[in-house]
Coordinates of C-alpha atoms in Angstrom, one line a residue:
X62 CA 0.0 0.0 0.0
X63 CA 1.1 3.8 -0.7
X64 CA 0.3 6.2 1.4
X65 CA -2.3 9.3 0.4
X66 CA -0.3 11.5 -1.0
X67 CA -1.6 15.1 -2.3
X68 CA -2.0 14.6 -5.7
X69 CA -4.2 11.6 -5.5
X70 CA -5.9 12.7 -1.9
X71 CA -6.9 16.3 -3.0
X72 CA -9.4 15.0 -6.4
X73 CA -11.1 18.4 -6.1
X74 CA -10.5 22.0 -5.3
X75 CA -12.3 23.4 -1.9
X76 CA -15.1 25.0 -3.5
X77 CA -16.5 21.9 -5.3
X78 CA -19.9 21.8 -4.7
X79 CA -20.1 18.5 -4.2
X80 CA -18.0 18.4 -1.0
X81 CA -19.7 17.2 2.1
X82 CA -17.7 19.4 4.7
X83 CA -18.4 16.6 7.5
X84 CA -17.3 13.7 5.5
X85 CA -14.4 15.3 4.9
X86 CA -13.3 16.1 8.3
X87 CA -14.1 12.0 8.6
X88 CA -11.2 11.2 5.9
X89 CA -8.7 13.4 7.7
X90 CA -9.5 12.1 11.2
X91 CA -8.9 8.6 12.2
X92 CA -11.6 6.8 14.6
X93 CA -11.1 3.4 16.9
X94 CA -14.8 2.3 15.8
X95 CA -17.3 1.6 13.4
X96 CA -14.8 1.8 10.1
X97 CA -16.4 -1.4 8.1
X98 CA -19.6 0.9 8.0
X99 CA -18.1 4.6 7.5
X100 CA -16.9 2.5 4.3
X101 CA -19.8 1.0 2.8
X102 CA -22.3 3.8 4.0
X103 CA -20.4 6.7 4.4
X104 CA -17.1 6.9 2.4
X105 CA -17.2 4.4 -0.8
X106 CA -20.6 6.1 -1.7
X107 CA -19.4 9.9 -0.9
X108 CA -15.8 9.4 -3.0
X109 CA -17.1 7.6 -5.8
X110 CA -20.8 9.2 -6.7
X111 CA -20.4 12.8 -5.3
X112 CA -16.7 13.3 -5.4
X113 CA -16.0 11.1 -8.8
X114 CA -13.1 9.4 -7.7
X115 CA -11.7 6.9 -9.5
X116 CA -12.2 3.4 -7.9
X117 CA -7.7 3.3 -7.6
X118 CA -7.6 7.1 -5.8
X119 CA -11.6 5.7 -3.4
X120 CA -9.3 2.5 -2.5
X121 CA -5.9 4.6 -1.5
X122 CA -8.3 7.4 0.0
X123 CA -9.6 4.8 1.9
X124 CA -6.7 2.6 2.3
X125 CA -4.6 5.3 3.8
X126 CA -7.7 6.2 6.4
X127 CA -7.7 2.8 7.6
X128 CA -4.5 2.8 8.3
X129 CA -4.4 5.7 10.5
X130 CA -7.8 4.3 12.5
X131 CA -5.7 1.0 12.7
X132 CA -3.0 3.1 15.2
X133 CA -5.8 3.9 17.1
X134 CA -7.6 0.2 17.6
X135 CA -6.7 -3.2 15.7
X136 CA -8.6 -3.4 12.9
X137 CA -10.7 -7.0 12.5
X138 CA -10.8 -7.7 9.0
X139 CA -9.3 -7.8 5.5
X140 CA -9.1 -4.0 4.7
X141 CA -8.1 -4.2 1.0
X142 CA -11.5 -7.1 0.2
X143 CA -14.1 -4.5 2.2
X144 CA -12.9 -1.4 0.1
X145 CA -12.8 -3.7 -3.1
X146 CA -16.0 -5.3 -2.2
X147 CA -17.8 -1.9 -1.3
X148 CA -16.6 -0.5 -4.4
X149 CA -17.8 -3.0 -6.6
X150 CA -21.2 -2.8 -4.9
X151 CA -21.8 0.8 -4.3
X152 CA -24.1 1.2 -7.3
X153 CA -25.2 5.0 -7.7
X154 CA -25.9 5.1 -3.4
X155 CA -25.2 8.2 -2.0
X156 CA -23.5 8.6 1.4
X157 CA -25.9 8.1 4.8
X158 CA -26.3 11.2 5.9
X159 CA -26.4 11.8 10.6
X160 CA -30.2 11.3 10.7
X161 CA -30.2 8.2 9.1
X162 CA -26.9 7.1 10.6
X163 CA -28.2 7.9 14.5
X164 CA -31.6 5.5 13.3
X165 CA -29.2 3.2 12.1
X166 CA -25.5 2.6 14.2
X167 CA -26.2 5.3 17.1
X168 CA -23.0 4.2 18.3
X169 CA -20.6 5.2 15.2
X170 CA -23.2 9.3 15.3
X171 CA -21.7 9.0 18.6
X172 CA -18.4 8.5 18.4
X173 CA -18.5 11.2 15.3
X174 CA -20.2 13.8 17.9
X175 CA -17.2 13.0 20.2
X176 CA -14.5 13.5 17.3
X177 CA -16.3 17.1 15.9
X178 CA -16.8 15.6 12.9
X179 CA -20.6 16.6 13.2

């Protein structure tokens, strides 16, 4: 694995319109919980139909997050098959947005409260 480096990271310029200001602060901070579904609800969806990326720059975007939550707390599964696998399947969803993500993992609009990423 590379690491996230600007040119692939930045895919957009700061006044794209279809920047989700929250989500972003998510991919720049690293969290010890609910990662398997910040990728298939949250991230995959975001970086792929709003942000356009590329599947190669979603998986390093994504890649490189992991890593960072890993320093925080082990991750528990095969990082590179659940980015794969979420890409493959993210169809044209859109990212859960908090409301829906309080009804379904309170836990992970929690621990987002906590971080300020809400």
């Amino acid at each position: 694995r590379s690491s996230r480096n600007s040119s692939n990271y930045k895919i957009h310029s700061s006044t794209n319109q279809n920047e989700i200001h929250w989500i972003e602060r998510l991919l720049d901070t690293p969290i010890p919980d609910g990662r398997k579904y910040s990728i298939w609800r949250i991230l995959v969806p975001y970086l792929i139909n709003r942000r356009h990326a590329t599947e190669e720059q979603c998986f390093e975007i994504i890649i490189d997050w992991l890593d960072r939550c890993a320093q925080l707390s082990r991750l528990y599964f095969n990082a590179d098959s659940r980015v794969r696998d979420a890409i493959k399947n993210v169809g044209t969803f859109g990212p859960v947005y908090p409301d829906k993500q309080k009804e379904e993992y309170p836990g992970l609009y929690e621990l987002l409260v906590k971080y300020m990423i809400f």
